[in-house]
Coordinates of C-alpha atoms and ligand atoms in Angstrom, one line a residue:
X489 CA -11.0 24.5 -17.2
X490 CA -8.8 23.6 -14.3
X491 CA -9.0 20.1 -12.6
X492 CA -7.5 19.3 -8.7
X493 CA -6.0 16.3 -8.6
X494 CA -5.6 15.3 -4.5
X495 CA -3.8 13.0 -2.3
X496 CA -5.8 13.4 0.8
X497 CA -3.2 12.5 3.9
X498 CA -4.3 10.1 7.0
X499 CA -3.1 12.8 9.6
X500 CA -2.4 16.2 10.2
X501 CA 1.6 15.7 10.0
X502 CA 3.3 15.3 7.2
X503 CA 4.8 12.4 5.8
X504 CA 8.4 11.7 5.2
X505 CA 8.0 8.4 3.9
X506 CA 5.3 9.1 1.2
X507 CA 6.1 7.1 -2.4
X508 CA 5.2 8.7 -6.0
X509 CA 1.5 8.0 -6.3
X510 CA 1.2 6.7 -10.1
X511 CA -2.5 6.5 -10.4
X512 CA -2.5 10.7 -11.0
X513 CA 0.2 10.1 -13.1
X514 CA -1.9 7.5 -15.7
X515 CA -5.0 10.4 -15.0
X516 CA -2.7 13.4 -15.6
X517 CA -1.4 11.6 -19.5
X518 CA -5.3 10.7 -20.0
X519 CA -6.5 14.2 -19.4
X520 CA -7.2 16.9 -23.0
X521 CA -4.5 18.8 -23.5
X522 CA -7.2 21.7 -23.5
X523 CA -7.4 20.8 -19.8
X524 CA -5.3 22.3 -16.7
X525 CA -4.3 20.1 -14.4
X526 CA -3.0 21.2 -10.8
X527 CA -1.7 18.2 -8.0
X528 CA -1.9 18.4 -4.2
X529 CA -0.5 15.6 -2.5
X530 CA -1.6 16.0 1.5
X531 CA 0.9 13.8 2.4
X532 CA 3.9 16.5 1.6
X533 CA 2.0 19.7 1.3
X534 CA -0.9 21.6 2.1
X535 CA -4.0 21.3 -0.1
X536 CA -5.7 24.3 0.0
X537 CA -9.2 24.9 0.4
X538 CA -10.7 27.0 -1.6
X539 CA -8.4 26.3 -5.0
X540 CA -9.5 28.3 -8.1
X541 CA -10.8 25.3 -9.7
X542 CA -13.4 23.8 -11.8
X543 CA -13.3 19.6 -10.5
X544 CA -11.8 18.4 -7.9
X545 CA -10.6 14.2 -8.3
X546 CA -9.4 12.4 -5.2
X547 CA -7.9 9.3 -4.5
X548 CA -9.4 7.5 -1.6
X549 CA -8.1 4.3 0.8
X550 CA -9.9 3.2 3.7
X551 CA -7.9 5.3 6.1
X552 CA -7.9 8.5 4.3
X553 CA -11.9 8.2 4.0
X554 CA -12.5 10.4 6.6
X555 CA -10.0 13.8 5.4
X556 CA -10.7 12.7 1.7
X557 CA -14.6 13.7 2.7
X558 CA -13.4 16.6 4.8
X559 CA -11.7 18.0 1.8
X560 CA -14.5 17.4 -0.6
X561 CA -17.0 19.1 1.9
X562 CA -15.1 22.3 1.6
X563 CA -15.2 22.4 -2.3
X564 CA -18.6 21.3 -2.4
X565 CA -19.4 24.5 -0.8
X566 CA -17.7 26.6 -2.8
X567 CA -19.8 25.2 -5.7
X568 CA -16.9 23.1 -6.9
X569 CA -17.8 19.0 -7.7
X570 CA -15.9 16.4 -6.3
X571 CA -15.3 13.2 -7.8
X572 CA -13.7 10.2 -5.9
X573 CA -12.0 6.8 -7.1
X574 CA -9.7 4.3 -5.5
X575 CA -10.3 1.4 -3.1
X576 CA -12.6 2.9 -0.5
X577 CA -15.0 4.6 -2.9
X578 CA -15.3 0.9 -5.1
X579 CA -16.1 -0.8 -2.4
X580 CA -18.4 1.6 -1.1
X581 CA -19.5 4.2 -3.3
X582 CA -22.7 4.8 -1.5
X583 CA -21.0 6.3 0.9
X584 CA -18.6 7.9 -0.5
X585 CA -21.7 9.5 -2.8
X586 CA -23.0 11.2 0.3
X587 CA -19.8 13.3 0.6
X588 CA -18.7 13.9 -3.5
X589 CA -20.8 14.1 -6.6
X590 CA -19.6 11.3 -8.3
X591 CA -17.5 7.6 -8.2
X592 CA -15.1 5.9 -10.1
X593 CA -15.5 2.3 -9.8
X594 CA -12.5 -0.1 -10.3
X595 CA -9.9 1.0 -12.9
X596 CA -9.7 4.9 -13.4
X597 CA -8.5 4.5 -17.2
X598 CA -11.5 4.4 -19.7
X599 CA -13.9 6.0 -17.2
X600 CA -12.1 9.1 -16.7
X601 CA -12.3 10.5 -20.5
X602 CA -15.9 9.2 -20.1
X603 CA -16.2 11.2 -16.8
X604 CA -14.3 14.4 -18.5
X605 CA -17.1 14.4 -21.2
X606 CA -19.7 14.4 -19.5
X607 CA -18.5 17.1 -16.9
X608 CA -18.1 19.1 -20.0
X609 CA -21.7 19.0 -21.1
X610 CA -22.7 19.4 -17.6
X611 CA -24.2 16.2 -17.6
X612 CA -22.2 14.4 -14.6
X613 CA -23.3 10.6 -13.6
X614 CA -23.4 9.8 -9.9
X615 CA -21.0 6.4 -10.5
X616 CA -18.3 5.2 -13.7
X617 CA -17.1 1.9 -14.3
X618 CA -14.8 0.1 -16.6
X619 CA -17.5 -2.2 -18.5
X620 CA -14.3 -4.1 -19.9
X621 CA -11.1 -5.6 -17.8
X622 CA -8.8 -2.8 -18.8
X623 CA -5.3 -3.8 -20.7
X624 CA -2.3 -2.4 -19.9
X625 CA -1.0 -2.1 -23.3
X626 CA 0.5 1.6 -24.2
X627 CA -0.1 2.7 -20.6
X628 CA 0.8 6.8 -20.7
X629 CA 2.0 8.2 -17.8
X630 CA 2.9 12.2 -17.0
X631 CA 5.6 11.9 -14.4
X632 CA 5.7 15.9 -14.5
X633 CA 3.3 16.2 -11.6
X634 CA 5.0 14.4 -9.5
X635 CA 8.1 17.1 -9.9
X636 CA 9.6 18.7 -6.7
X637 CA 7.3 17.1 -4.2
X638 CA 10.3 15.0 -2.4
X639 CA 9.2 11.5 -2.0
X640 CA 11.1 8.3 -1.4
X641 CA 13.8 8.2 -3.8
X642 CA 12.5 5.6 -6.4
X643 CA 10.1 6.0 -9.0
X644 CA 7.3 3.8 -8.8
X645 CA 6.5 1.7 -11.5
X646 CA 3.9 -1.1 -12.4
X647 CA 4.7 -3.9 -14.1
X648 CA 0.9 -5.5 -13.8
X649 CA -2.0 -5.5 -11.7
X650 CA -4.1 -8.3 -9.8
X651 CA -3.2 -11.8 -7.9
X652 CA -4.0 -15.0 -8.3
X653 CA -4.0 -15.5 -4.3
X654 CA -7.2 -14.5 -2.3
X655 CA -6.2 -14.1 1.4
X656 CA -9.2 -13.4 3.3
X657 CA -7.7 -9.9 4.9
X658 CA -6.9 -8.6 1.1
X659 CA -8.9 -6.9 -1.1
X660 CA -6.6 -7.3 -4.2
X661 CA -8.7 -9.9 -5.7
X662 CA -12.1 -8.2 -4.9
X663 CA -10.4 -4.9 -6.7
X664 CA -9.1 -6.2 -9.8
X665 CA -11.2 -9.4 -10.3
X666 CA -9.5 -13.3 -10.9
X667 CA -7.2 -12.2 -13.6
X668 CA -4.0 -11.2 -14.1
X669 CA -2.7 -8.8 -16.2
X670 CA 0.4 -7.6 -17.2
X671 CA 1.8 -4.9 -19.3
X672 CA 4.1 -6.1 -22.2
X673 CA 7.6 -5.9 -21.1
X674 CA 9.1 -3.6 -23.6
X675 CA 6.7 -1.4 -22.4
X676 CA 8.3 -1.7 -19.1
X677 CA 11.8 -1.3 -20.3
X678 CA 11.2 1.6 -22.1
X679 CA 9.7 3.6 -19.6
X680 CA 12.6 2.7 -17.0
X681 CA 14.8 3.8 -20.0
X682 CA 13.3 7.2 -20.0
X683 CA 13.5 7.8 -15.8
X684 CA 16.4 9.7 -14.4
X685 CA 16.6 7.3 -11.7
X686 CA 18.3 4.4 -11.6
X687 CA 16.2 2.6 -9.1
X688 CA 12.9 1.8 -9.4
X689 CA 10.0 0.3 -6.6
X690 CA 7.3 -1.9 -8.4
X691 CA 4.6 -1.2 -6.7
X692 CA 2.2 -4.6 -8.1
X693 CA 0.6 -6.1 -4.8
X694 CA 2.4 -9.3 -5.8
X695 CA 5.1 -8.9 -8.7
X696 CA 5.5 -12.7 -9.0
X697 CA 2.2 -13.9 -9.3
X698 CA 3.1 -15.3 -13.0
X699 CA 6.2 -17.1 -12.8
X700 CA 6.8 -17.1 -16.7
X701 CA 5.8 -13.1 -17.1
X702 CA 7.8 -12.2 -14.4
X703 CA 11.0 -14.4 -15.6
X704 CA 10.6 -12.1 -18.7
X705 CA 10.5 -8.6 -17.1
X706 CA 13.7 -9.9 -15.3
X707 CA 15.6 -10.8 -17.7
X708 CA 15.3 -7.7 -20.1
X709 CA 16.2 -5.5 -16.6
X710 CA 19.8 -7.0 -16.4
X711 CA 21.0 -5.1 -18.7
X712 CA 19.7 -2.1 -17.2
X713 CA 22.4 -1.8 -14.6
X714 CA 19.5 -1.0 -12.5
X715 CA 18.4 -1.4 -8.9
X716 CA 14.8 -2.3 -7.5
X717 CA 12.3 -3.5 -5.0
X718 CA 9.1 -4.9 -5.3
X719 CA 6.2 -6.9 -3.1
X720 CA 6.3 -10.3 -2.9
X721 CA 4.9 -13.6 -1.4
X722 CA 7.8 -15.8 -0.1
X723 CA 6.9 -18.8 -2.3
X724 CA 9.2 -16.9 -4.9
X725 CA 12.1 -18.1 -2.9
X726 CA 11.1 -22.2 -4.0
X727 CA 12.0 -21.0 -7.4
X728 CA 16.1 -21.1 -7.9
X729 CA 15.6 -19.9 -11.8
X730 CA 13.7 -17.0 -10.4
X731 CA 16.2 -15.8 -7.4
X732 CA 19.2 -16.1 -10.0
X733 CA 17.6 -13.5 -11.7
X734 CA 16.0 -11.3 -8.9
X735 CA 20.1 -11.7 -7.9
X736 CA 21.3 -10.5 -11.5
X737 CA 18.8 -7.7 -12.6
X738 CA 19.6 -5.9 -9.3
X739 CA 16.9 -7.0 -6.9
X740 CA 18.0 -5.6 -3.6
X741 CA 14.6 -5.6 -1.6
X742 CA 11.1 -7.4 -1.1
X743 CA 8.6 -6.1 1.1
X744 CA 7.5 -9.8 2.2
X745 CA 4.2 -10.4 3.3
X746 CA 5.0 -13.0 6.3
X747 CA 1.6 -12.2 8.3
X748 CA 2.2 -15.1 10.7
X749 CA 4.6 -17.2 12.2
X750 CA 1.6 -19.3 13.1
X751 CA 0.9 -22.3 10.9
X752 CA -3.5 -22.3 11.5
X753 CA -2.8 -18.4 11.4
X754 CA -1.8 -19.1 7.8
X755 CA -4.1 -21.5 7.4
X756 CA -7.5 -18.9 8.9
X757 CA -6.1 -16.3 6.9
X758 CA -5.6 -18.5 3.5
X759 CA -2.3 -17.9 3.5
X760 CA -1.0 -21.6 4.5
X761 CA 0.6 -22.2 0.8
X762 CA 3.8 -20.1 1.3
X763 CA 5.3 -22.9 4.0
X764 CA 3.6 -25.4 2.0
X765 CA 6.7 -26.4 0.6
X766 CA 9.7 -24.7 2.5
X767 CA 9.4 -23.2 6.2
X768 CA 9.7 -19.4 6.6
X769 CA 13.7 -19.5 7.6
X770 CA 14.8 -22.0 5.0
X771 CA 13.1 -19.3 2.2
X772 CA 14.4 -16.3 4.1
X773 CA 18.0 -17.9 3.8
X774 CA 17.4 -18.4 -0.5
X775 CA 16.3 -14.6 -0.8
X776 CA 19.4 -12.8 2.0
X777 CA 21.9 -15.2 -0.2
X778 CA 20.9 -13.8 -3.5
X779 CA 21.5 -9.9 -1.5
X780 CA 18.0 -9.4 -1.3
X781 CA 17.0 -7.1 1.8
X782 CA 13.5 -8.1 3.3
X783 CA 11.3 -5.6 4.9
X784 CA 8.5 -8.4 6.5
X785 CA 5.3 -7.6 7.0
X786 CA 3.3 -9.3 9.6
X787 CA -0.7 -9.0 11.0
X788 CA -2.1 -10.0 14.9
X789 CA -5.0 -11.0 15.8
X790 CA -6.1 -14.4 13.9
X791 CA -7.6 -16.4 16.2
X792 CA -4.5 -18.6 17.4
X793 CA -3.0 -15.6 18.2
X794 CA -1.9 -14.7 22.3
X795 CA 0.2 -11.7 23.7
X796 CA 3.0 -14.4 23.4
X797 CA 3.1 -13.8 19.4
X798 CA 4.0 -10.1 20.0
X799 CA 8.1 -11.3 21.6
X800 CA 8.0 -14.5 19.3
X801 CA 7.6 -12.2 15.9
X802 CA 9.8 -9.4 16.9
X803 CA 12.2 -11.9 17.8
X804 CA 12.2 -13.6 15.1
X805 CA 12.5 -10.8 13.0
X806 CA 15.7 -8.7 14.3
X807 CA 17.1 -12.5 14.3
X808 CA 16.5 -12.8 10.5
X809 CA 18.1 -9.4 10.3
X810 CA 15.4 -7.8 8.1
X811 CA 15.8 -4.3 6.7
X812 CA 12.3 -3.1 7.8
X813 CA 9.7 -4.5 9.4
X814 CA 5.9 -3.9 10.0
X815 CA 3.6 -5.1 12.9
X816 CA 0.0 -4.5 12.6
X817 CA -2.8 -5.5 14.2
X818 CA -5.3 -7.1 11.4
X819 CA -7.6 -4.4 9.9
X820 CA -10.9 -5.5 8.8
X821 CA -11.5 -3.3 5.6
X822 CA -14.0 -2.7 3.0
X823 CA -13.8 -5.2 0.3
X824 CA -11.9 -7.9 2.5
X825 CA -13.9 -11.1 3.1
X826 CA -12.6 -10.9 6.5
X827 CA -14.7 -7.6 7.0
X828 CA -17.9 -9.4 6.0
X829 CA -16.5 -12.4 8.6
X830 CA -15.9 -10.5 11.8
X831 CA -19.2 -8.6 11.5
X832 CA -21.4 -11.8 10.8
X833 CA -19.4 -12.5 14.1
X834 CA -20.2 -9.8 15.8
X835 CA -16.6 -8.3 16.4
X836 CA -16.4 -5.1 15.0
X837 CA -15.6 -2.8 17.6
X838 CA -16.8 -0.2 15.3
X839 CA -19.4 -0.3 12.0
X840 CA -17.1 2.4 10.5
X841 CA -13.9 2.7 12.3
X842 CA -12.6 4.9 9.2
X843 CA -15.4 6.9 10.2
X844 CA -15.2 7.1 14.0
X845 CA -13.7 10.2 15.3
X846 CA -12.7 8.3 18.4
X847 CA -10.9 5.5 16.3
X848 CA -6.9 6.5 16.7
X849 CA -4.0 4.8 14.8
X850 CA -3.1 1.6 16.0
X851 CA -6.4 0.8 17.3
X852 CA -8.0 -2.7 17.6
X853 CA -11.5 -2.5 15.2
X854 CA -12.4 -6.1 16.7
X855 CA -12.4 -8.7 19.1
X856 CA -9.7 -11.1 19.1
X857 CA -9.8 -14.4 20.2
X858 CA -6.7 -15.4 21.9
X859 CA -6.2 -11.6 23.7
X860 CA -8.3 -8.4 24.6
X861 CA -8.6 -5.3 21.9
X862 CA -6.6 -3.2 24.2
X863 CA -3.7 -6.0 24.6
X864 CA -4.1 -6.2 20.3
X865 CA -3.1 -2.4 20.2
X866 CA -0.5 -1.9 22.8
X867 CA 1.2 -5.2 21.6
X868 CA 1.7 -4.4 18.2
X869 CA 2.5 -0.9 19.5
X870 CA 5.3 -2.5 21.8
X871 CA 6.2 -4.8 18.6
X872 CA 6.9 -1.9 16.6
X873 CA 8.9 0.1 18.9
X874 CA 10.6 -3.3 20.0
X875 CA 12.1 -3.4 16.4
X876 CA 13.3 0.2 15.4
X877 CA 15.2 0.6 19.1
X878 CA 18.8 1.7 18.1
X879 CA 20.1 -1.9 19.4
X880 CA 18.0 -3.5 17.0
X881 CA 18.8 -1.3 13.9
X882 CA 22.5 -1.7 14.5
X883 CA 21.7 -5.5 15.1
X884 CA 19.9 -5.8 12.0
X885 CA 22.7 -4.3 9.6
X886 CA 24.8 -6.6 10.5
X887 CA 24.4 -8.5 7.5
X888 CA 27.3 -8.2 4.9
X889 CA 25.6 -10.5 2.5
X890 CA 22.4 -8.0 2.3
X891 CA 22.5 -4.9 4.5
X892 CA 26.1 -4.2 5.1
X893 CA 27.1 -5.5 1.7
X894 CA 28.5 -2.4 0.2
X895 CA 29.2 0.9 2.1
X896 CA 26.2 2.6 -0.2
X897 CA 23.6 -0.6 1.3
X898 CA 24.8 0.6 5.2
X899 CA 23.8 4.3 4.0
X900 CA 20.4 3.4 2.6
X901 CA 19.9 0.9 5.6
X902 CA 20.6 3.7 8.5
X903 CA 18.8 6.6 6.6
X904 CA 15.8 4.3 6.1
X905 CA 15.8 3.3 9.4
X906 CA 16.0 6.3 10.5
X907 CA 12.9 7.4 8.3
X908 CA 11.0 4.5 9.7
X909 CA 11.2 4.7 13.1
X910 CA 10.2 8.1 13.3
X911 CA 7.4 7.7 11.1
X912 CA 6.1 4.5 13.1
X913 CA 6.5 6.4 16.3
X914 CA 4.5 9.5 14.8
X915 CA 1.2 7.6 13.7
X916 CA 0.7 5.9 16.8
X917 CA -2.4 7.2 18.4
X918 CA -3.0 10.1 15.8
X919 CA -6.8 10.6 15.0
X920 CA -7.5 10.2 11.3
X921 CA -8.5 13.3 9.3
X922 CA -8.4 16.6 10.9
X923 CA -10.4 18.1 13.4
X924 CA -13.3 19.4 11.1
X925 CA -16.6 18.1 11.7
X926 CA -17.4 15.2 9.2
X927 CA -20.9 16.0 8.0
X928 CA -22.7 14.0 4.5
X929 CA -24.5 16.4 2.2
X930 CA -27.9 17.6 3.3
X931 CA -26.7 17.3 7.0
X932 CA -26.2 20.3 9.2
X933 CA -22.9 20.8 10.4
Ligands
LIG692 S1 -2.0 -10.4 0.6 FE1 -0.6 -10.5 -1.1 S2 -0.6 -12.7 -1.7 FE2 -2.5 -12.4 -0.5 S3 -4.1 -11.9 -2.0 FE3 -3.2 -9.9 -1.2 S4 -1.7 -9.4 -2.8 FE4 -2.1 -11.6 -3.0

């Protein structure tokens, strides 16, 4: 028996930024032994379309719905089944049951053997769920799939998995329930101990969450002589015990989830606690001073919102000098209490935009208050291009406490630049999927 693991891509191009995707990697050490496994990641590679196998699993987000159900269409009709799990498919597996045979709800671990068993009596169930909040514990993985397929150079590692904040646009909370859990730290260590690569991204939605848990995972990485980056919220930088030790275990980057420089932005979105206590360029200073690089990620299209926030954020962000930086305009997704908000409203521009074969990249989905949907899209399209010109790149490294503070920083800062820009340029206006027709089962093409 051979099982596909798969990686559907968003577009047709390949992607040069793609990270290690760990969830295959837990699947791949929770498979028999009796069992071959083969991994297509769409993102670097072709998947091909009729595969010699006997299941096909695939991870699904909301904007890889639409290939994920291409792909599955083709195997179906080779006789293959197709199973799906992730995000999209837990939120809606009703849907995502008219294009596979069968869903993993929430957690893969658990379910899968469960799923594996009954595919071997030939007795598949339509949906498989955790009944119990799964512990991290002993979690296996089998890096060897990931082998060869050149993504970003860190392995990806996850320290725990939920947070304790609920901002309406997220659907963290809705995924993995109130709690938090965390895997024990020499657990942690011992799997960074065993990579070949001494830096590592952890890819938690919100690494910080527990102050206490994550003071403890620091402090047994200093003597790892290790780099690493991780997500956080910006309330971490209110914390002086905590940025000593993000500066002495080798912290050197925080994707930074800013959303807004709009205080009743923040305040719509649930989001208003991290300037609760300290304003956004006061916590910025903490986190550059302890030679932490911030990539900030920020959303349009809360209500206070106007096409004045595009300048003001850009601004504000090649004048902080951050490594990276994302501007979006706010996605209503599955899951997301803001979904279920905007189409009470009425201001979904589309039931399904995942769906739509007219939606492009970098599309409004809704109406915004403060702007029209086309001035949403074609601002945060001139935001984004704003930000990765060359005279903001070179601007932006001129930081010698975070990126120009060794000669090796300036190298990663330029090549991920580099990688950034194009990337951001390419997705603009790409259609999602590929061109094949997207047809449920017991539809005619
Ligand atoms: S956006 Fe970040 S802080 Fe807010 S709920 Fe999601 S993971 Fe937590």
């Amino acid at each position: 028996m051979k099982i596909a693991f798969v990686v559907p891509n968003m577009f047709e191009t390949r992607a040069f930024d793609a990270i290690e995707p760990l969830v295959f990697s837990i699947l791949a050490a929770r498979t028999p032994d009796d069992i071959d496994i083969v991994f297509w990641d769409e993102r670097k590679e072709d998947v091909p379309l009729d595969g010699n196998v006997s299941l096909l699993a695939i991870t699904v987000e909301t904007h890889t719905a639409r290939r994920a159900y291409q792909i599955a269409r083709e195997y179906r009709a080779l006789g293959v089944p197709v199973v799906m799990g992730g995000h999209h498919p837990t939120f809606l597996p009703d849907e995502a049951l008219q294009y596979c045979d069968a869903v993993v709800i929430g957690d893969a671990e658990g379910a899968w053997e469960e799923l594996i068993k009954d595919f071997r009596a030939g007795a598949l169930k339509s949906k498989y769920s955790q009944p119990d909040i799964m512990q991290l514990a002993g979690l296996k993985l089998d890096r060897s799939i990931l082998k060869g397929k050149g993504y970003a150079p860190a392995s990806v590692v996850q320290y725990g998995r939920g947070c304790k904040f609920n901002c309406e646009f997220c659907s963290i909370r809705a995924f993995y329930g109130k709690g938090l859990r965390q895997r024990p730290v020499a657990d942690v260590v011992a799997e960074i101990e065993a990579l070949d690569n001494r830096h590592v991204f952890f890819v938690d939605d919100n690494i910080f969450v527990d102050r206490a848990k994550a003071k403890e995972l620091l402090r047994a990485l200093v003597p790892l002589n290790m780099t690493w980056s991780c997500q956080v919220s910006i309330d971490i930088a209110q914390d002086p015990e905590l940025v000593d030790l993000l500066e002495k275990s080798g912290c050197n980057g925080a994707l930074v989830g800013f959303e807004s420089l709009n205080p009743i932005n923040l305040q719509q979105m649930k989001k208003g606690w991290g300037v609760k206590r300290q304003d956004y360029e006061t916590s910025i200073k903490i986190l550059q001073d302890a030679g932490v690089m911030i990539y900030g990620s920020f959303v349009f299209g809360y209500d206070a919102d106007t096409p004045d926030s595009f300048e003001e954020t850009v601004e504000f962000a090649i004048r902080n000098k951050f490594f990276l930086g994302n501007f979006a305009g706010l996605v209503p997704t599955p899951g997301a209490r803001l979904y279920d908000r905007l189409r009470e409203e009425n201001r979904l521009l589309h039931d399904k935009w995942w769906l739509d074969p007219n939606f492009r990249y970098g599309d409004a989905t809704f109406i915004p208050r403060g702007m029209t949907p086309d001035q949403l899209t074609e601002g945060c399209h001139w935001a984004r291009t704003q930000f990765t010109t060359y005279g903001s790149i070179f601007h932006r490294l001129w930081d010698r406490r975070t990126n120009l503070k060794s000669l090796h920083r300036a190298g990663f800062f330029l090549a991920a630049n580099y990688v950034f820009r194009r990337e951001l340029r390419g997705k603009h206006g790409q259609s999602l999927g590929s061109e094949m027709p997207l047809v449920p089962a017991g539809a005619n093409a």
